[in-house]
Short mmCIF file of C-alpha atoms and ligand atoms in Angstrom, two decimals:
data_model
loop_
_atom_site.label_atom_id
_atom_site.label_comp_id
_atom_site.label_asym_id
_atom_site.label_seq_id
_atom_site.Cartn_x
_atom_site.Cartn_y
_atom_site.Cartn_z
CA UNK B 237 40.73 81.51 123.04
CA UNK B 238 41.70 77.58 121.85
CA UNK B 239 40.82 75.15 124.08
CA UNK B 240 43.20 73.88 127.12
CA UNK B 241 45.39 71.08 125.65
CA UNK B 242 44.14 67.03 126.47
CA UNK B 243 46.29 65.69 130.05
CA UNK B 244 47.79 62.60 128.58
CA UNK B 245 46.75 60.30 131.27
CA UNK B 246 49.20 57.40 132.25
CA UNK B 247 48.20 54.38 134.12
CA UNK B 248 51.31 53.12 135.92
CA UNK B 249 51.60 49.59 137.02
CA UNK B 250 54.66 48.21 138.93
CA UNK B 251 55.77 51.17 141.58
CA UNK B 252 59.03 49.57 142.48
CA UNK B 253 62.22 50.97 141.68
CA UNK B 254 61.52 52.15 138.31
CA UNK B 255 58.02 53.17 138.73
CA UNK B 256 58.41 55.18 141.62
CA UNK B 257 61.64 56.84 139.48
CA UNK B 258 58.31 57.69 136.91
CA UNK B 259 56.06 59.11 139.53
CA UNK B 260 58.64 60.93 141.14
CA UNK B 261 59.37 63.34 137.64
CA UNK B 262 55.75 63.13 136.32
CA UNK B 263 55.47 65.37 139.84
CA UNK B 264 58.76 66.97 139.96
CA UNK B 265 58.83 68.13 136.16
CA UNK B 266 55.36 68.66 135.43
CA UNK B 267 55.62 72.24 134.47
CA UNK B 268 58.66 71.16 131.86
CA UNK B 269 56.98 68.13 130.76
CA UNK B 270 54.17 70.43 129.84
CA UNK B 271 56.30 73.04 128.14
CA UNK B 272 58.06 70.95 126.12
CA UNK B 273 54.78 68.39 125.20
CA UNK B 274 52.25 71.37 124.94
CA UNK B 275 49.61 69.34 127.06
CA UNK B 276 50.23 67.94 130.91
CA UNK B 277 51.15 64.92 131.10
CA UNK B 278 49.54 63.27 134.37
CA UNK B 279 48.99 60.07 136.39
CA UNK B 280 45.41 58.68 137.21
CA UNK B 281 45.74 55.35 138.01
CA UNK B 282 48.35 53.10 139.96
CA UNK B 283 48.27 49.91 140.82
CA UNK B 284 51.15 47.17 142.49
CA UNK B 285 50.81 43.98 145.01
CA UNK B 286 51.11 45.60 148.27
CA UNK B 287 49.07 48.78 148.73
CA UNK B 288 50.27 49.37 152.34
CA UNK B 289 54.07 49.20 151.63
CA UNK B 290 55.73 52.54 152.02
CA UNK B 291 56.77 53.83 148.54
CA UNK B 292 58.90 57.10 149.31
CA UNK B 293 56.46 58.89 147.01
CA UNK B 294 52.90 60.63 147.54
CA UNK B 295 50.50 58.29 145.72
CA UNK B 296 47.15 59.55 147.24
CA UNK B 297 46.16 61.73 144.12
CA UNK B 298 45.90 58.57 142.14
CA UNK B 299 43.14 55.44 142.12
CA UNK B 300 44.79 52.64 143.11
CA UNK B 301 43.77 49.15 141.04
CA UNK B 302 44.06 45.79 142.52
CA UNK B 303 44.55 44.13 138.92
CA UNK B 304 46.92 45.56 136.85
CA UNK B 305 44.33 44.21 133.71
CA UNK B 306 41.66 46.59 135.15
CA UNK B 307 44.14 49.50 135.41
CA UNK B 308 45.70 49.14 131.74
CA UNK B 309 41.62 48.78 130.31
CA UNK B 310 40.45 52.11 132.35
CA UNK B 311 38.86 54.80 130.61
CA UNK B 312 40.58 57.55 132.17
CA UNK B 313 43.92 55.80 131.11
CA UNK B 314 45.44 56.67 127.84
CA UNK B 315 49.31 55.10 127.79
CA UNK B 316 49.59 52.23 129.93
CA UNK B 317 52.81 52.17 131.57
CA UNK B 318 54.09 48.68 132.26
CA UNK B 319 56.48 48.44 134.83
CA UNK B 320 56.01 45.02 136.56
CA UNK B 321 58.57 42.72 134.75
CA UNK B 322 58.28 38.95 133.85
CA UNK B 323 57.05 37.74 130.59
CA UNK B 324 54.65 35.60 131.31
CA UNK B 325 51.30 36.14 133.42
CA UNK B 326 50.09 39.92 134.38
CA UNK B 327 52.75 41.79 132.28
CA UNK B 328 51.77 40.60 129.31
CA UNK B 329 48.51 39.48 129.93
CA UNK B 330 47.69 43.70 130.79
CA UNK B 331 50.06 44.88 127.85
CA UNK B 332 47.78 43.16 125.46
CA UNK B 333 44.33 44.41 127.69
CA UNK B 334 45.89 47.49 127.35
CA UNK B 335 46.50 47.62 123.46
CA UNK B 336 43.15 45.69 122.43
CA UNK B 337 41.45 48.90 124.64
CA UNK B 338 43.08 51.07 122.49
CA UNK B 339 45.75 52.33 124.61
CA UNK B 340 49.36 52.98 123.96
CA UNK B 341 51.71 51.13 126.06
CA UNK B 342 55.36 51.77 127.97
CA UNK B 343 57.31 49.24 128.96
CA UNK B 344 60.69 48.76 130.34
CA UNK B 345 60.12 45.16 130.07
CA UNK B 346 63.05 43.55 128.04
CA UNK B 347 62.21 39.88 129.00
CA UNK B 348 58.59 40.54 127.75
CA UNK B 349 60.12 42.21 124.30
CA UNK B 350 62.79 39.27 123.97
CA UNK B 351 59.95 36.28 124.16
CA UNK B 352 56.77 38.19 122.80
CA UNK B 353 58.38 41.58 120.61
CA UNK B 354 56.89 39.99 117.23
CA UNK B 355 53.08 38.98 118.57
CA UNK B 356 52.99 42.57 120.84
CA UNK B 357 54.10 44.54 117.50
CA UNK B 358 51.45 43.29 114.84
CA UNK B 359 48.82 43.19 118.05
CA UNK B 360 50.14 47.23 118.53
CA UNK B 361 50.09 48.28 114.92
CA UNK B 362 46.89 46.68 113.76
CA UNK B 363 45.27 48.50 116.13
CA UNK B 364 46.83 51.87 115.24
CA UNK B 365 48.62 51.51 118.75
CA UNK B 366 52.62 52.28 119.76
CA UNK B 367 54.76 49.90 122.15
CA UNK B 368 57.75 52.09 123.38
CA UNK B 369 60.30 50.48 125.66
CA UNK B 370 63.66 52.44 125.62
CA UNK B 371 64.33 51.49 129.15
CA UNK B 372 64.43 47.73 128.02
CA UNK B 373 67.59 48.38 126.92
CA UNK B 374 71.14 49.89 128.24
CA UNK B 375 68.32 51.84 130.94
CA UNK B 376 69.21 55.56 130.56
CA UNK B 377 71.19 54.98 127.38
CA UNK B 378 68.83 56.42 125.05
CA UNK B 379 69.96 53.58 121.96
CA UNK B 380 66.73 52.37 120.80
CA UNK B 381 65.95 55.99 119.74
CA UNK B 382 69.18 56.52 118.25
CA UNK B 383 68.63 53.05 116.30
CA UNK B 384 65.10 53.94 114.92
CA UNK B 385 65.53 57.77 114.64
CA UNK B 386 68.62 59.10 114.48
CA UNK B 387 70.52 56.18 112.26
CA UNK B 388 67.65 55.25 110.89
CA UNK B 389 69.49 56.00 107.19
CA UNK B 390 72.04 53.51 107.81
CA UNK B 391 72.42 50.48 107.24
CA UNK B 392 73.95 48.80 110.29
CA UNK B 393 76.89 46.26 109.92
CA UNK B 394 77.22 45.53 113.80
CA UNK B 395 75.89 46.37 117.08
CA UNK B 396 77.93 45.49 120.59
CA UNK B 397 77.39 46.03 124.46
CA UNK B 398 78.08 45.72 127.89
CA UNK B 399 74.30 45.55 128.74
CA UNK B 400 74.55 43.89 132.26
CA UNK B 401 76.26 45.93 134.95
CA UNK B 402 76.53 43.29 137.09
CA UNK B 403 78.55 41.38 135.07
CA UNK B 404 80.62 44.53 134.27
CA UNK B 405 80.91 45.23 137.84
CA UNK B 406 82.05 41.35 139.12
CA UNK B 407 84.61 41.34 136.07
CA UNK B 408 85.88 44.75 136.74
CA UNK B 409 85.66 43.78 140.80
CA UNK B 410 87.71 41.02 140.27
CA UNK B 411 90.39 42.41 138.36
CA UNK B 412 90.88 45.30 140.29
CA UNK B 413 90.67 43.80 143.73
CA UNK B 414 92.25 40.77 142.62
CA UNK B 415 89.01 38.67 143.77
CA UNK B 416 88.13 35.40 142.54
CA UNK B 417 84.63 34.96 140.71
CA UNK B 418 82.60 33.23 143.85
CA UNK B 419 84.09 35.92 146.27
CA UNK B 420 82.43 39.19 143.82
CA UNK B 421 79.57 36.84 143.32
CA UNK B 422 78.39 37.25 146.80
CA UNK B 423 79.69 40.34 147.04
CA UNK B 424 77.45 41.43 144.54
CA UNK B 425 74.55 39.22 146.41
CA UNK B 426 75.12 41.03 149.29
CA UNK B 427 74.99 45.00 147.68
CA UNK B 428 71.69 44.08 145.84
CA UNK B 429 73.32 43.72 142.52
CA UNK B 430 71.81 40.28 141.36
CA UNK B 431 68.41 39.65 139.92
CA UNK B 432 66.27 37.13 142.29
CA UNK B 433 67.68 34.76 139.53
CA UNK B 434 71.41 35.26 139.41
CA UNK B 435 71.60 33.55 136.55
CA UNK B 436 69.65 36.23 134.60
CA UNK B 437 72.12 38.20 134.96
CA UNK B 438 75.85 35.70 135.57
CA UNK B 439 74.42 33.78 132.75
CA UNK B 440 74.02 36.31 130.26
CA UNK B 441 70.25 35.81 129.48
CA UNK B 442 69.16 39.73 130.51
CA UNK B 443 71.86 40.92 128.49
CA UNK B 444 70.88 38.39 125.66
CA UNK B 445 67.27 39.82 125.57
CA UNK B 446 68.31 43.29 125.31
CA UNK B 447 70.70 42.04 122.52
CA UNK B 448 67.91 40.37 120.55
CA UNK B 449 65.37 43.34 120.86
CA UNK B 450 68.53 45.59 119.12
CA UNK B 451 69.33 42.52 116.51
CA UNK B 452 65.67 43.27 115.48
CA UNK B 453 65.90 46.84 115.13
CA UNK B 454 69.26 46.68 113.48
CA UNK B 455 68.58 44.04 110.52
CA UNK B 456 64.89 44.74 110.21
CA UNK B 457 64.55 40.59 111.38
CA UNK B 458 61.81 39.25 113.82
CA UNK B 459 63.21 39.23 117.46
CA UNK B 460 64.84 36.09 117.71
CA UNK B 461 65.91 35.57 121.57
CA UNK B 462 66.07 31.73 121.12
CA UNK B 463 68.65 31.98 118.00
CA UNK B 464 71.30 34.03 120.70
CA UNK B 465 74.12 32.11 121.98
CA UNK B 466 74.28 32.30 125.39
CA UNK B 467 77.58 32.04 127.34
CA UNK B 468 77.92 33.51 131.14
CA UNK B 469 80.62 34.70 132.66
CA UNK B 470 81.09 32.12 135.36
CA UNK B 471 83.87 30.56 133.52
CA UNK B 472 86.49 33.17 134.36
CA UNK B 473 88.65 32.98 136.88
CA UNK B 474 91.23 35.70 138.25
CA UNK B 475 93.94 34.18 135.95
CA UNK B 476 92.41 34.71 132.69
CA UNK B 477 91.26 38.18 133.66
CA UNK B 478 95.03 38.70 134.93
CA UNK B 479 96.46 36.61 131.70
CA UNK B 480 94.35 38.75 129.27
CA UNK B 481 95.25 42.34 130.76
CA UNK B 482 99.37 40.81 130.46
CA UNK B 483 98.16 40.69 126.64
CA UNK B 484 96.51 44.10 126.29
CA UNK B 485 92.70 43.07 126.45
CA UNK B 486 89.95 43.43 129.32
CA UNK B 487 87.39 40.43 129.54
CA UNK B 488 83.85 42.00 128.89
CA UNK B 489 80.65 39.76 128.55
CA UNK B 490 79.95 41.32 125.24
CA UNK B 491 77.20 40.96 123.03
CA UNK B 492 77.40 41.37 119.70
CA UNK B 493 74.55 41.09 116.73
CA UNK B 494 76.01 41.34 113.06
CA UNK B 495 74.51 40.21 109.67
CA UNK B 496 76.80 38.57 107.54
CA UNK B 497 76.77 35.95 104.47
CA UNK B 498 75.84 33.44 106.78
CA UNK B 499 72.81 34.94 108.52
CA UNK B 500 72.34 36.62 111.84
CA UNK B 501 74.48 36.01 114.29
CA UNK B 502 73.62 37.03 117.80
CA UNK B 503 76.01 36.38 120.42
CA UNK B 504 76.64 37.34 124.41
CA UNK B 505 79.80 35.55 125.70
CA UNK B 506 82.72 36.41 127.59
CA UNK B 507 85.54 38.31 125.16
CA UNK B 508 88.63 39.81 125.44
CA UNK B 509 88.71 43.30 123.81
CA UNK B 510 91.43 45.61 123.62
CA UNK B 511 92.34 47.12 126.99
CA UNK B 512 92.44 50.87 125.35
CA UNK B 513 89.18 50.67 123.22
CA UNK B 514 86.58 52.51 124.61
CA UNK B 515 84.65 48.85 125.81
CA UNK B 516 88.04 47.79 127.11
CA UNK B 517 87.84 51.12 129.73
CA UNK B 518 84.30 50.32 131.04
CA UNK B 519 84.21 50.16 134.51
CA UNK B 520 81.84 48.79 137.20
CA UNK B 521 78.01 48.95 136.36
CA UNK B 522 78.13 51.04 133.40
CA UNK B 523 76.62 50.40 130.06
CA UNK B 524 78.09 50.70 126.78
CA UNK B 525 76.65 50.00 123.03
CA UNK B 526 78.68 50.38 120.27
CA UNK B 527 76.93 50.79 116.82
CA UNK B 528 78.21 50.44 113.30
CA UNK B 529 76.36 52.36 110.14
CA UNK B 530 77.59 52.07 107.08
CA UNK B 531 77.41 55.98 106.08
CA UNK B 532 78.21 57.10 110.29
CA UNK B 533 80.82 55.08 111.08
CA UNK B 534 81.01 53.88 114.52
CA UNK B 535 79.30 55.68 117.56
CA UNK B 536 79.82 54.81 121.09
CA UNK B 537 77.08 55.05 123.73
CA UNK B 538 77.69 55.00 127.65
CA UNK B 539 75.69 55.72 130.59
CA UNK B 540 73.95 53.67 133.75
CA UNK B 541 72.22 50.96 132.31
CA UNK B 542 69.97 50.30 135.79
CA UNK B 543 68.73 52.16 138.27
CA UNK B 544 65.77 54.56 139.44
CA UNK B 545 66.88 57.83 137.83
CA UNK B 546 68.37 56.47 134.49
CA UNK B 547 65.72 54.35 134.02
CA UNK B 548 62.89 56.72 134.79
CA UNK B 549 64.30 58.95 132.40
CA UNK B 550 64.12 56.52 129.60
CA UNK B 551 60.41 56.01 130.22
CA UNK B 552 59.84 59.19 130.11
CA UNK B 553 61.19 59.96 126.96
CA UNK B 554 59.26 57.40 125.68
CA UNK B 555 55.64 59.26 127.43
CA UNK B 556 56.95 62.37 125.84
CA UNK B 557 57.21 61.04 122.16
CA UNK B 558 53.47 60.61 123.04
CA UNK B 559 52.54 63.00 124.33
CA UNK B 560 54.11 65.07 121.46
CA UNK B 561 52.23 62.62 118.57
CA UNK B 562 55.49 60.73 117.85
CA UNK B 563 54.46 57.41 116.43
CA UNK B 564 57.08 54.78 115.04
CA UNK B 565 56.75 50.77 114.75
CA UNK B 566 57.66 49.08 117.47
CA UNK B 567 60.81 47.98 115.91
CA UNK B 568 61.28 50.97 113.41
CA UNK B 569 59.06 49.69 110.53
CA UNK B 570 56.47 47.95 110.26
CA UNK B 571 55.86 44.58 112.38
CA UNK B 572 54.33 42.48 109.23
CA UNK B 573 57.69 43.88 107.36
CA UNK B 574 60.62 42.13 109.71
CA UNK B 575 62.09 39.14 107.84
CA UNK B 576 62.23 35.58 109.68
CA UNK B 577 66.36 35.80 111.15
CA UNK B 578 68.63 33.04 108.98
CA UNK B 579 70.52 32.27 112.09
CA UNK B 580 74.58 31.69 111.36
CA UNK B 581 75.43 28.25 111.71
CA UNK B 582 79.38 29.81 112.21
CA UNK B 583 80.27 32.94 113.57
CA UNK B 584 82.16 35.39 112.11
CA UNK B 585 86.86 33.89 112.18
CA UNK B 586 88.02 35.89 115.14
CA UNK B 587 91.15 35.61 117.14
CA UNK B 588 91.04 33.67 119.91
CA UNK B 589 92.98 33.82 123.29
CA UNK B 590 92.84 30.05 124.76
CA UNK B 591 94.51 28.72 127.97
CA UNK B 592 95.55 25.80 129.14
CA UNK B 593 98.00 24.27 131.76
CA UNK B 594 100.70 22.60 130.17
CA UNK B 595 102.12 19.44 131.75
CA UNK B 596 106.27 20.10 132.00
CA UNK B 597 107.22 17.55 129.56
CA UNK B 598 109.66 17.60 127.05
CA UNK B 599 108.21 18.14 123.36
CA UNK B 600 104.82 19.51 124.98
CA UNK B 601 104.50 22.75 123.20
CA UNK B 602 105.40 21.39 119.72
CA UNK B 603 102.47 18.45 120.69
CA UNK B 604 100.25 21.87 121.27
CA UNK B 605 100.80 23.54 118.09
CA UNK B 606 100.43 20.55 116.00
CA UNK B 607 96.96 19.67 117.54
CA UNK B 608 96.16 23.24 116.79
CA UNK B 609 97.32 23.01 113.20
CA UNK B 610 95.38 20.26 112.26
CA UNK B 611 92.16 21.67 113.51
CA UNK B 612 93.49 24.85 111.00
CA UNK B 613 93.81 26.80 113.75
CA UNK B 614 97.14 28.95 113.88
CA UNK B 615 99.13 30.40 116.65
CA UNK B 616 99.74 34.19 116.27
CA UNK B 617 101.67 34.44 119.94
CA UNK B 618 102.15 32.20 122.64
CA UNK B 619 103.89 32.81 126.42
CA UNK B 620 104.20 30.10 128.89
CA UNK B 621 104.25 30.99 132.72
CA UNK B 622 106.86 29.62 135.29
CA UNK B 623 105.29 26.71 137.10
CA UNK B 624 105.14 25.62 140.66
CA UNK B 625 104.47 22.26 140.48
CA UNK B 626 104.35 19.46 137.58
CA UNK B 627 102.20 22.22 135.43
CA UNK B 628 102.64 25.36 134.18
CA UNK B 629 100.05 27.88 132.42
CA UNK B 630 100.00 28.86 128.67
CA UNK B 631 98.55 31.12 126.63
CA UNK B 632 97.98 31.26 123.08
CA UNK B 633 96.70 33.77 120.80
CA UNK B 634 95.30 32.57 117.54
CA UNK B 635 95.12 33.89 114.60
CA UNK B 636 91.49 34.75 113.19
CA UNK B 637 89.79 31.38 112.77
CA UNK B 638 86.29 30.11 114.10
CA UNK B 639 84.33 28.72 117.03
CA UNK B 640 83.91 25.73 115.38
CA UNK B 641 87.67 24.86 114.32
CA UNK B 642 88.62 25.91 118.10
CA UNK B 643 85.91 23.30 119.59
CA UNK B 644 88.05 20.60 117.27
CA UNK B 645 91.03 21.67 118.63
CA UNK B 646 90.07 21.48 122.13
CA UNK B 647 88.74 18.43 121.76
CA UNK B 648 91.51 17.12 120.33
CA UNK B 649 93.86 18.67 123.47
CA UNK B 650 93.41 15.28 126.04
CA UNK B 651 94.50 13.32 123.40
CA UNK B 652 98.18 14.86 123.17
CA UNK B 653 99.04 13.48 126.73
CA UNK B 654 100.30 16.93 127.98
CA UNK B 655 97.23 18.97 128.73
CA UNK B 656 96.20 18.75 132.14
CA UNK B 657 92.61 20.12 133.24
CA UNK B 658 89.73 22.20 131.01
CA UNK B 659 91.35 24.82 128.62
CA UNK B 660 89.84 28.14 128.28
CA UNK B 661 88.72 29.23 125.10
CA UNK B 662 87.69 33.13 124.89
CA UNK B 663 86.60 35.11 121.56
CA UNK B 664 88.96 38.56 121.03
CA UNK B 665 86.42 40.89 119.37
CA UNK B 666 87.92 43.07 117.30
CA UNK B 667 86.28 46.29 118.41
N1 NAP K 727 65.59 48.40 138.18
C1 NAP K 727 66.25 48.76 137.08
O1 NAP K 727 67.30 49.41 137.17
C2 NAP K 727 65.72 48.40 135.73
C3 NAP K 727 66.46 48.78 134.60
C4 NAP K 727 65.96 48.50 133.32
C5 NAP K 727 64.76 47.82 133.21
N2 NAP K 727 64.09 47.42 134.32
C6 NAP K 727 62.83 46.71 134.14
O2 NAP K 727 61.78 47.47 134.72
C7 NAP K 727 60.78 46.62 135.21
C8 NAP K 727 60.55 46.94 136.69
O3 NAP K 727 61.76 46.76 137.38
P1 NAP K 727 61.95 47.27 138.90
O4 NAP K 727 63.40 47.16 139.17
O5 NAP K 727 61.26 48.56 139.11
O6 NAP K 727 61.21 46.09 139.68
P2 NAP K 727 60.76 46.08 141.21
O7 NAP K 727 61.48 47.11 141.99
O8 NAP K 727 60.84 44.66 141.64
O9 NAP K 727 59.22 46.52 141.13
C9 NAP K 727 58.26 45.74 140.52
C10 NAP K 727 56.91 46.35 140.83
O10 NAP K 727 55.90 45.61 140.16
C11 NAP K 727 54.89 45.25 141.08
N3 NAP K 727 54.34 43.97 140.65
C12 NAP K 727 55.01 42.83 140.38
N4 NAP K 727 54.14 41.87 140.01
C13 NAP K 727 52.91 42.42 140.06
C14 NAP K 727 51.61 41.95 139.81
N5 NAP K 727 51.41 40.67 139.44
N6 NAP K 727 50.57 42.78 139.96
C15 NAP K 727 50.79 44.07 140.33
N7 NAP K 727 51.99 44.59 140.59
C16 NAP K 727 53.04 43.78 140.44
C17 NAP K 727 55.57 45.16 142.44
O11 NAP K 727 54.59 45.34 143.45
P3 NAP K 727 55.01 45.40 145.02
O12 NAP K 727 55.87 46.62 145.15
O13 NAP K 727 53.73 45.55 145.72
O14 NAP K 727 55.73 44.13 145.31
C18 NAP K 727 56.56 46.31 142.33
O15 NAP K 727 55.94 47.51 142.69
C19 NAP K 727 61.28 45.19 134.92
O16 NAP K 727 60.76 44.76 133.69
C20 NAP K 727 62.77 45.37 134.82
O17 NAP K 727 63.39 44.37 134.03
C21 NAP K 727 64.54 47.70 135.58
#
């Protein structure tokens, strides 16, 4: 008779809402997990700030460890499961415990990825060690596997996503209840939505994180979370997200990662995308990435990108490529072999939809589209609104120029005497 298969042992630290999501199938599923592993897979260790709080799971099998450092460095422990958050102080301090004791690590930790992915990788793989963190990104969407393992034999032109629900949801909020911005905002506040740090989330920085970690994976480049251009979504107001549906698109806060000639570009900002494309439909809290191979074409991934369940489950599948010997770099080869990113000075020529409030002036249009022109920027369809007062909104459509030539025109705008107020510039992604 062979010996009885080795428990892998997890230590889990952080038993909020996604580590108690962990615990919760570890002891629902531990038959299946077995089955489909071939050994159990078990907890021995927890550990969190407050042991008295009330958890809604039955933790008394389990040492408890004041330190999360002690915990990952435990002999008893062989994946470390990270589940804390922050990048700075005990979640990376006990990843790195945790990999320099020789244990694999967990993590749904996109913040620690974003700032420390390069220096955790080469730490990992020189020491024969795996960092697996599928619920860093788009939670239950399971996209860095499909990115390392199942299009691994493409070569990818673009990736794109609605990686924040919260954002999703406000935008989405607003436009269907007709809501301003500040009014969803604390809306949102209220249900729980927002991060401690709204502008994590408003701002676009938790989405930008998750975007670098798939840049990385994508172009085979060093994660580069400083080289993303950051835009939130605080800038839109009802009207634009009215304006833009009147012209067939949906305002998303989209990121999107694409090499080109000019280097990496890395972008999350507010876009309009075609109302009818599959990003277009996304509704409320959702999560969507959209990825381009050059031999598979374009795929389209959607599913909760937060939450206990979803993001338990991609945790698990991580414990379970363990468990069943799966071992892949960190970013899908090896650490030492990811280029330094060339980041694009100029993003890819898009369309642009831009709008401004027009003073009611004789001649004011033509004064538009000759400011436009000599920043090269062309007008591919205009409509101007009826006005209450002494100004009246206009939209413009552009044809496919760039960021850059748009900034000139903009700044140029004051200068023609008929532009009253901040115009609103907004990439159309052509998706
Ligand atoms: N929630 C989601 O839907 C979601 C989705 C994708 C990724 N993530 C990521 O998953 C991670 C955890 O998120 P979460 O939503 O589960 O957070 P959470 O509910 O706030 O839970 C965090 C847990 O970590 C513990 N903790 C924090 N600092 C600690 C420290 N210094 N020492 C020991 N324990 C510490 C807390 O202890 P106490 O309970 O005692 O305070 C708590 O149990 C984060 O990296 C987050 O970005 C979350």
């Amino acid at each position: 008779m062979s010996a009885p298969a080795q428990p892998l042992r997890l230590g889990i630290a952080g038993l909020g809402t996604v580590g108690i999501g962990v615990v919760k199938i570890v002891q629902r599923h531990a038959e299946m997990l077995t089955a489909r592993t071939g050994r159990p897979v078990t907890i021995t260790a927890v550990s969190a700030r407050d042991r008295t709080k009330n958890r809604d799971a039955d933790l008394s099998a389990y040492a408890w460890e004041t330190d999360p450092v002690a915990l990952a460095t435990r002999d008893d422990v062989d994946v470390f499961v990270e589940l804390m958050g922050g990048h700075e102080g005990t979640a990376k301090d006990a990843t790195i415990a945790a990999l320099n004791a020789g244990k694999d690590v967990v993590t749904a930790n996109k913040a620690l990825l974003a700032h420390h992915g390069q220096e955790l990788a080469e730490l990992a793989e020189g020491a024969g060690r795996v960092i697996r963190y599928e619920a860093a990104v788009a939670g239950g969407i399971p996209v860095i596997k499909s990115l390392t393992e199942g299009l691994a034999g493409n070569a990818i032109r673009r990736v794109m996503g609605v990686m924040n629900g919260t954002c999703n949801y406000i935008l989405t909020r607003m436009e269907t209840a007709g809501l301003p911005y500040d009014t969803v905002f604390e809306e949102a506040r209220q249900l729980g939505y927002l991060e401690a740090d709204p502008n994590l989330d408003v701002g676009g920085i938790d989405a930008g994180h998750k975007l670098s970690i798939l840049a990385a994976i994508a172009f085979g480049t060093k994660v580069s979370f400083d080289n993303v251009v950051l835009e939130g979504i605080g800038c839109i107001s009802i009207d634009d997200i009215r304006r833009a549906a009147d012209m067939g698109y949906k305002i998303k806060l989209l990121g999107v990662a694409q090499m080109t000639g000019r280097g990496l570009e890395q972008r999350m900002t507010p876009c309009l995308v075609p109302a009818a494309s599959p990003l277009g439909q996304l509704q409320g809290g959702t999560n969507m990435v959209v990825i381009e191979g050059d031999s598979v074409g374009q795929i389209v991934l959607r599913g909760a990108g937060a939450g206990e369940g979803p993001t338990a489950s991609a945790v698990m599948g991580d414990v379970l490529d363990i468990a069943r010997g799966l071992r892949l770099p960190t970013f899908g080869q090896p650490a030492t072999s990811l280029a330094d990113p060339i980041p694009a000075a100029v993003s890819a020529p898009a369309p642009f939809y831009l709008r401004l409030q027009l003073v009611d002036k004789p001649g004011a249009l033509a004064k538009i589209a000759s400011a436009l022109g000599d920043a090269g920027v062309s007008i591919s369809r205009m409509r101007q609104y009826g006005h209450a007062d002494t100004t009246a909104p206009v939209l413009i459509v552009t044809h496919k120029t760039t960021r850059d030539a748009i900034d000139v025109a903009i700044a140029a705008l004051p200068g023609t005497g008929v532009v009253d107020g901040a115009p609103v510039a907004l990439r159309i992604e052509e998706v």
